[in-house]
PDB file of C-alpha atoms in Angstrom:
ATOM      1  CA  MET A   1     111.163 115.756 131.064  1.00  0.00           C
ATOM      2  CA  ALA A   2     109.694 115.722 127.214  1.00  0.00           C
ATOM      3  CA  TYR A   3     112.443 116.779 124.854  1.00  0.00           C
ATOM      4  CA  GLU A   4     111.540 120.298 123.360  1.00  0.00           C
ATOM      5  CA  SER A   5     113.131 122.007 119.881  1.00  0.00           C
ATOM      6  CA  LYS A   6     115.212 124.658 120.233  1.00  0.00           C
ATOM      7  CA  ILE A   7     115.124 125.657 116.495  1.00  0.00           C
ATOM      8  CA  ARG A   8     111.159 124.903 116.029  1.00  0.00           C
ATOM      9  CA  THR A   9     108.591 126.238 118.768  1.00  0.00           C
ATOM     10  CA  PHE A  10     105.644 123.603 119.846  1.00  0.00           C
ATOM     11  CA  ASN A  11     102.328 124.413 118.291  1.00  0.00           C
ATOM     12  CA  PRO A  12      99.628 122.369 119.908  1.00  0.00           C
ATOM     13  CA  ASP A  13      97.191 123.209 116.670  1.00  0.00           C
ATOM     14  CA  ARG A  14      99.865 121.018 114.505  1.00  0.00           C
ATOM     15  CA  ILE A  15      99.709 117.061 114.399  1.00  0.00           C
ATOM     16  CA  THR A  16     101.656 115.084 112.322  1.00  0.00           C
ATOM     17  CA  LYS A  17      99.521 112.795 109.632  1.00  0.00           C
ATOM     18  CA  ASN A  18      99.847 109.820 107.854  1.00  0.00           C
ATOM     19  CA  THR A  19      98.536 109.936 104.300  1.00  0.00           C
ATOM     20  CA  SER A  20      98.795 108.882 100.879  1.00  0.00           C
ATOM     21  CA  VAL A  21     100.199 111.347  97.559  1.00  0.00           C
ATOM     22  CA  SER A  22     101.424 110.959  94.454  1.00  0.00           C
ATOM     23  CA  GLN A  23     105.293 110.735  95.060  1.00  0.00           C
ATOM     24  CA  SER A  24     105.824 113.263  91.740  1.00  0.00           C
ATOM     25  CA  LEU A  25     103.855 115.760  93.067  1.00  0.00           C
ATOM     26  CA  LEU A  26     104.927 115.302  96.215  1.00  0.00           C
ATOM     27  CA  GLN A  27     108.604 115.961  94.270  1.00  0.00           C
ATOM     28  CA  GLU A  28     107.561 118.597  92.911  1.00  0.00           C
ATOM     29  CA  ILE A  29     105.984 120.680  95.886  1.00  0.00           C
ATOM     30  CA  LYS A  30     109.096 119.833  97.879  1.00  0.00           C
ATOM     31  CA  MET A  31     111.401 121.438  94.793  1.00  0.00           C
ATOM     32  CA  LEU A  32     108.692 124.540  94.742  1.00  0.00           C
ATOM     33  CA  ALA A  33     109.134 124.768  98.757  1.00  0.00           C
ATOM     34  CA  SER A  34     112.982 124.766  98.068  1.00  0.00           C
ATOM     35  CA  LYS A  35     112.980 127.202  95.322  1.00  0.00           C
ATOM     36  CA  LEU A  36     110.075 129.675  97.682  1.00  0.00           C
ATOM     37  CA  ASP A  37     112.213 128.657 100.977  1.00  0.00           C
ATOM     38  CA  LYS A  38     108.812 127.589 102.322  1.00  0.00           C
ATOM     39  CA  PRO A  39     108.358 124.299 103.965  1.00  0.00           C
ATOM     40  CA  TYR A  40     106.724 122.070 101.799  1.00  0.00           C
ATOM     41  CA  ASN A  41     103.655 121.791 104.116  1.00  0.00           C
ATOM     42  CA  ALA A  42     103.182 125.286 104.194  1.00  0.00           C
ATOM     43  CA  LEU A  43     102.622 125.138 100.517  1.00  0.00           C
ATOM     44  CA  ILE A  44     100.075 122.130 100.953  1.00  0.00           C
ATOM     45  CA  GLU A  45      98.023 123.442 103.233  1.00  0.00           C
ATOM     46  CA  ALA A  46      97.777 126.603 100.802  1.00  0.00           C
ATOM     47  CA  GLY A  47      96.236 123.575  98.312  1.00  0.00           C
ATOM     48  CA  ILE A  48      94.142 123.022 101.242  1.00  0.00           C
ATOM     49  CA  ASP A  49      93.178 126.377 101.652  1.00  0.00           C
ATOM     50  CA  TYR A  50      91.912 126.254  98.039  1.00  0.00           C
ATOM     51  CA  VAL A  51      90.108 123.223  97.651  1.00  0.00           C
ATOM     52  CA  LEU A  52      87.892 124.156 100.466  1.00  0.00           C
ATOM     53  CA  GLN A  53      87.567 127.574  99.058  1.00  0.00           C
ATOM     54  CA  THR A  54      86.774 125.870  96.047  1.00  0.00           C
ATOM     55  CA  TYR A  55      84.314 122.692  96.113  1.00  0.00           C
ATOM     56  CA  LYS A  56      81.654 123.369  98.570  1.00  0.00           C
ATOM     57  CA  ASN A  57      79.181 120.539  97.236  1.00  0.00           C
ATOM     58  CA  ASP A  58      79.353 117.503  94.997  1.00  0.00           C
ATOM     59  CA  ARG A  59      78.035 119.278  92.288  1.00  0.00           C
ATOM     60  CA  ASP A  60      81.512 121.104  91.789  1.00  0.00           C
ATOM     61  CA  PHE A  61      83.505 118.378  92.118  1.00  0.00           C
ATOM     62  CA  ILE A  62      84.564 116.036  89.424  1.00  0.00           C
ATOM     63  CA  GLN A  63      86.421 113.110  90.446  1.00  0.00           C
ATOM     64  CA  PRO A  64      90.195 113.410  89.297  1.00  0.00           C
ATOM     65  CA  GLU A  65      92.129 110.010  87.953  1.00  0.00           C
ATOM     66  CA  LYS A  66      93.744 108.019  90.756  1.00  0.00           C
ATOM     67  CA  PRO A  67      97.651 108.924  90.755  1.00  0.00           C
ATOM     68  CA  THR A  68      99.586 105.584  90.398  1.00  0.00           C
ATOM     69  CA  ASP A  69     102.258 106.482  92.218  1.00  0.00           C
ATOM     70  CA  ARG A  70     100.906 106.842  95.808  1.00  0.00           C
ATOM     71  CA  LYS A  71     103.320 106.780  98.936  1.00  0.00           C
ATOM     72  CA  GLN A  72     102.754 107.349 102.498  1.00  0.00           C
ATOM     73  CA  MET A  73     104.045 110.441 103.504  1.00  0.00           C
ATOM     74  CA  ALA A  74     103.889 111.894 107.209  1.00  0.00           C
ATOM     75  CA  THR A  75     103.378 115.893 107.941  1.00  0.00           C
ATOM     76  CA  THR A  76     102.393 118.055 109.790  1.00  0.00           C
ATOM     77  CA  PHE A  77      98.823 120.647 109.433  1.00  0.00           C
ATOM     78  CA  SER A  78      96.733 122.184 110.872  1.00  0.00           C
ATOM     79  CA  LEU A  79      94.738 120.026 113.047  1.00  0.00           C
ATOM     80  CA  GLU A  80      91.717 122.326 112.176  1.00  0.00           C
ATOM     81  CA  LYS A  81      92.246 122.538 108.830  1.00  0.00           C
ATOM     82  CA  TYR A  82      92.696 118.821 108.289  1.00  0.00           C
ATOM     83  CA  THR A  83      89.544 118.286 109.861  1.00  0.00           C
ATOM     84  CA  THR A  84      87.755 120.524 107.893  1.00  0.00           C
ATOM     85  CA  LEU A  85      89.336 119.063 104.286  1.00  0.00           C
ATOM     86  CA  GLN A  86      88.543 115.093 106.096  1.00  0.00           C
ATOM     87  CA  ASN A  87      84.786 116.460 106.567  1.00  0.00           C
ATOM     88  CA  ARG A  88      84.558 117.737 103.024  1.00  0.00           C
ATOM     89  CA  ALA A  89      86.105 114.913 101.592  1.00  0.00           C
ATOM     90  CA  ARG A  90      83.432 113.225 103.183  1.00  0.00           C
ATOM     91  CA  LYS A  91      80.876 115.256 101.639  1.00  0.00           C
ATOM     92  CA  LEU A  92      82.357 115.209  98.615  1.00  0.00           C
ATOM     93  CA  LYS A  93      82.089 111.630  98.509  1.00  0.00           C
ATOM     94  CA  THR A  94      86.244 111.360  97.608  1.00  0.00           C
ATOM     95  CA  THR A  95      89.493 110.857  99.476  1.00  0.00           C
ATOM     96  CA  THR A  96      91.746 113.128 102.088  1.00  0.00           C
ATOM     97  CA  ASN A  97      94.215 111.828  99.871  1.00  0.00           C
ATOM     98  CA  THR A  98      92.405 113.314  96.537  1.00  0.00           C
ATOM     99  CA  LEU A  99      91.670 116.747  97.783  1.00  0.00           C
ATOM    100  CA  LEU A 100      95.519 116.994  98.722  1.00  0.00           C
ATOM    101  CA  GLU A 101      96.827 116.237  95.377  1.00  0.00           C
ATOM    102  CA  ILE A 102      94.194 118.681  93.771  1.00  0.00           C
ATOM    103  CA  GLY A 103      95.542 121.121  95.972  1.00  0.00           C
ATOM    104  CA  MET A 104      99.028 120.587  95.146  1.00  0.00           C
ATOM    105  CA  LYS A 105      98.324 120.590  91.590  1.00  0.00           C
ATOM    106  CA  TYR A 106      96.967 124.712  91.974  1.00  0.00           C
ATOM    107  CA  ILE A 107      99.447 125.527  93.925  1.00  0.00           C
ATOM    108  CA  LEU A 108     102.144 124.392  91.280  1.00  0.00           C
ATOM    109  CA  GLU A 109     100.141 125.452  88.529  1.00  0.00           C
ATOM    110  CA  LEU A 110      99.965 128.886  90.634  1.00  0.00           C
ATOM    111  CA  ASN A 111     103.927 128.922  90.668  1.00  0.00           C
ATOM    112  CA  LYS A 112     104.501 127.504  87.398  1.00  0.00           C
ATOM    113  CA  ASP A 113     106.998 130.466  86.484  1.00  0.00           C
ATOM    114  CA  LYS A 114     109.185 130.016  89.521  1.00  0.00           C
TER     115      LYS A 114
END
């Protein structure tokens, strides 16, 4: 019999993904999540929504400089949303990590006064 958490209900749309992102951005997102009393992956997903709405083709996208402090992290995302992000990264000729970081920067800027 498989373990079933009594705290968090199982959501079949969510998958655990390992990806590499800027550690400094991740720490800022985690601190903001704590202030807002939200899970940090919910903030990252809000950043994914921003990226998907903003960057639809490669002429809209300017490749940012790659951070030097990228480290691997594991978190859960909506499978559909993450797959869409991966496809968008291919279309923009960039990486999923880069798009995640752009979304994280947007969320931090949006909430800088909080």
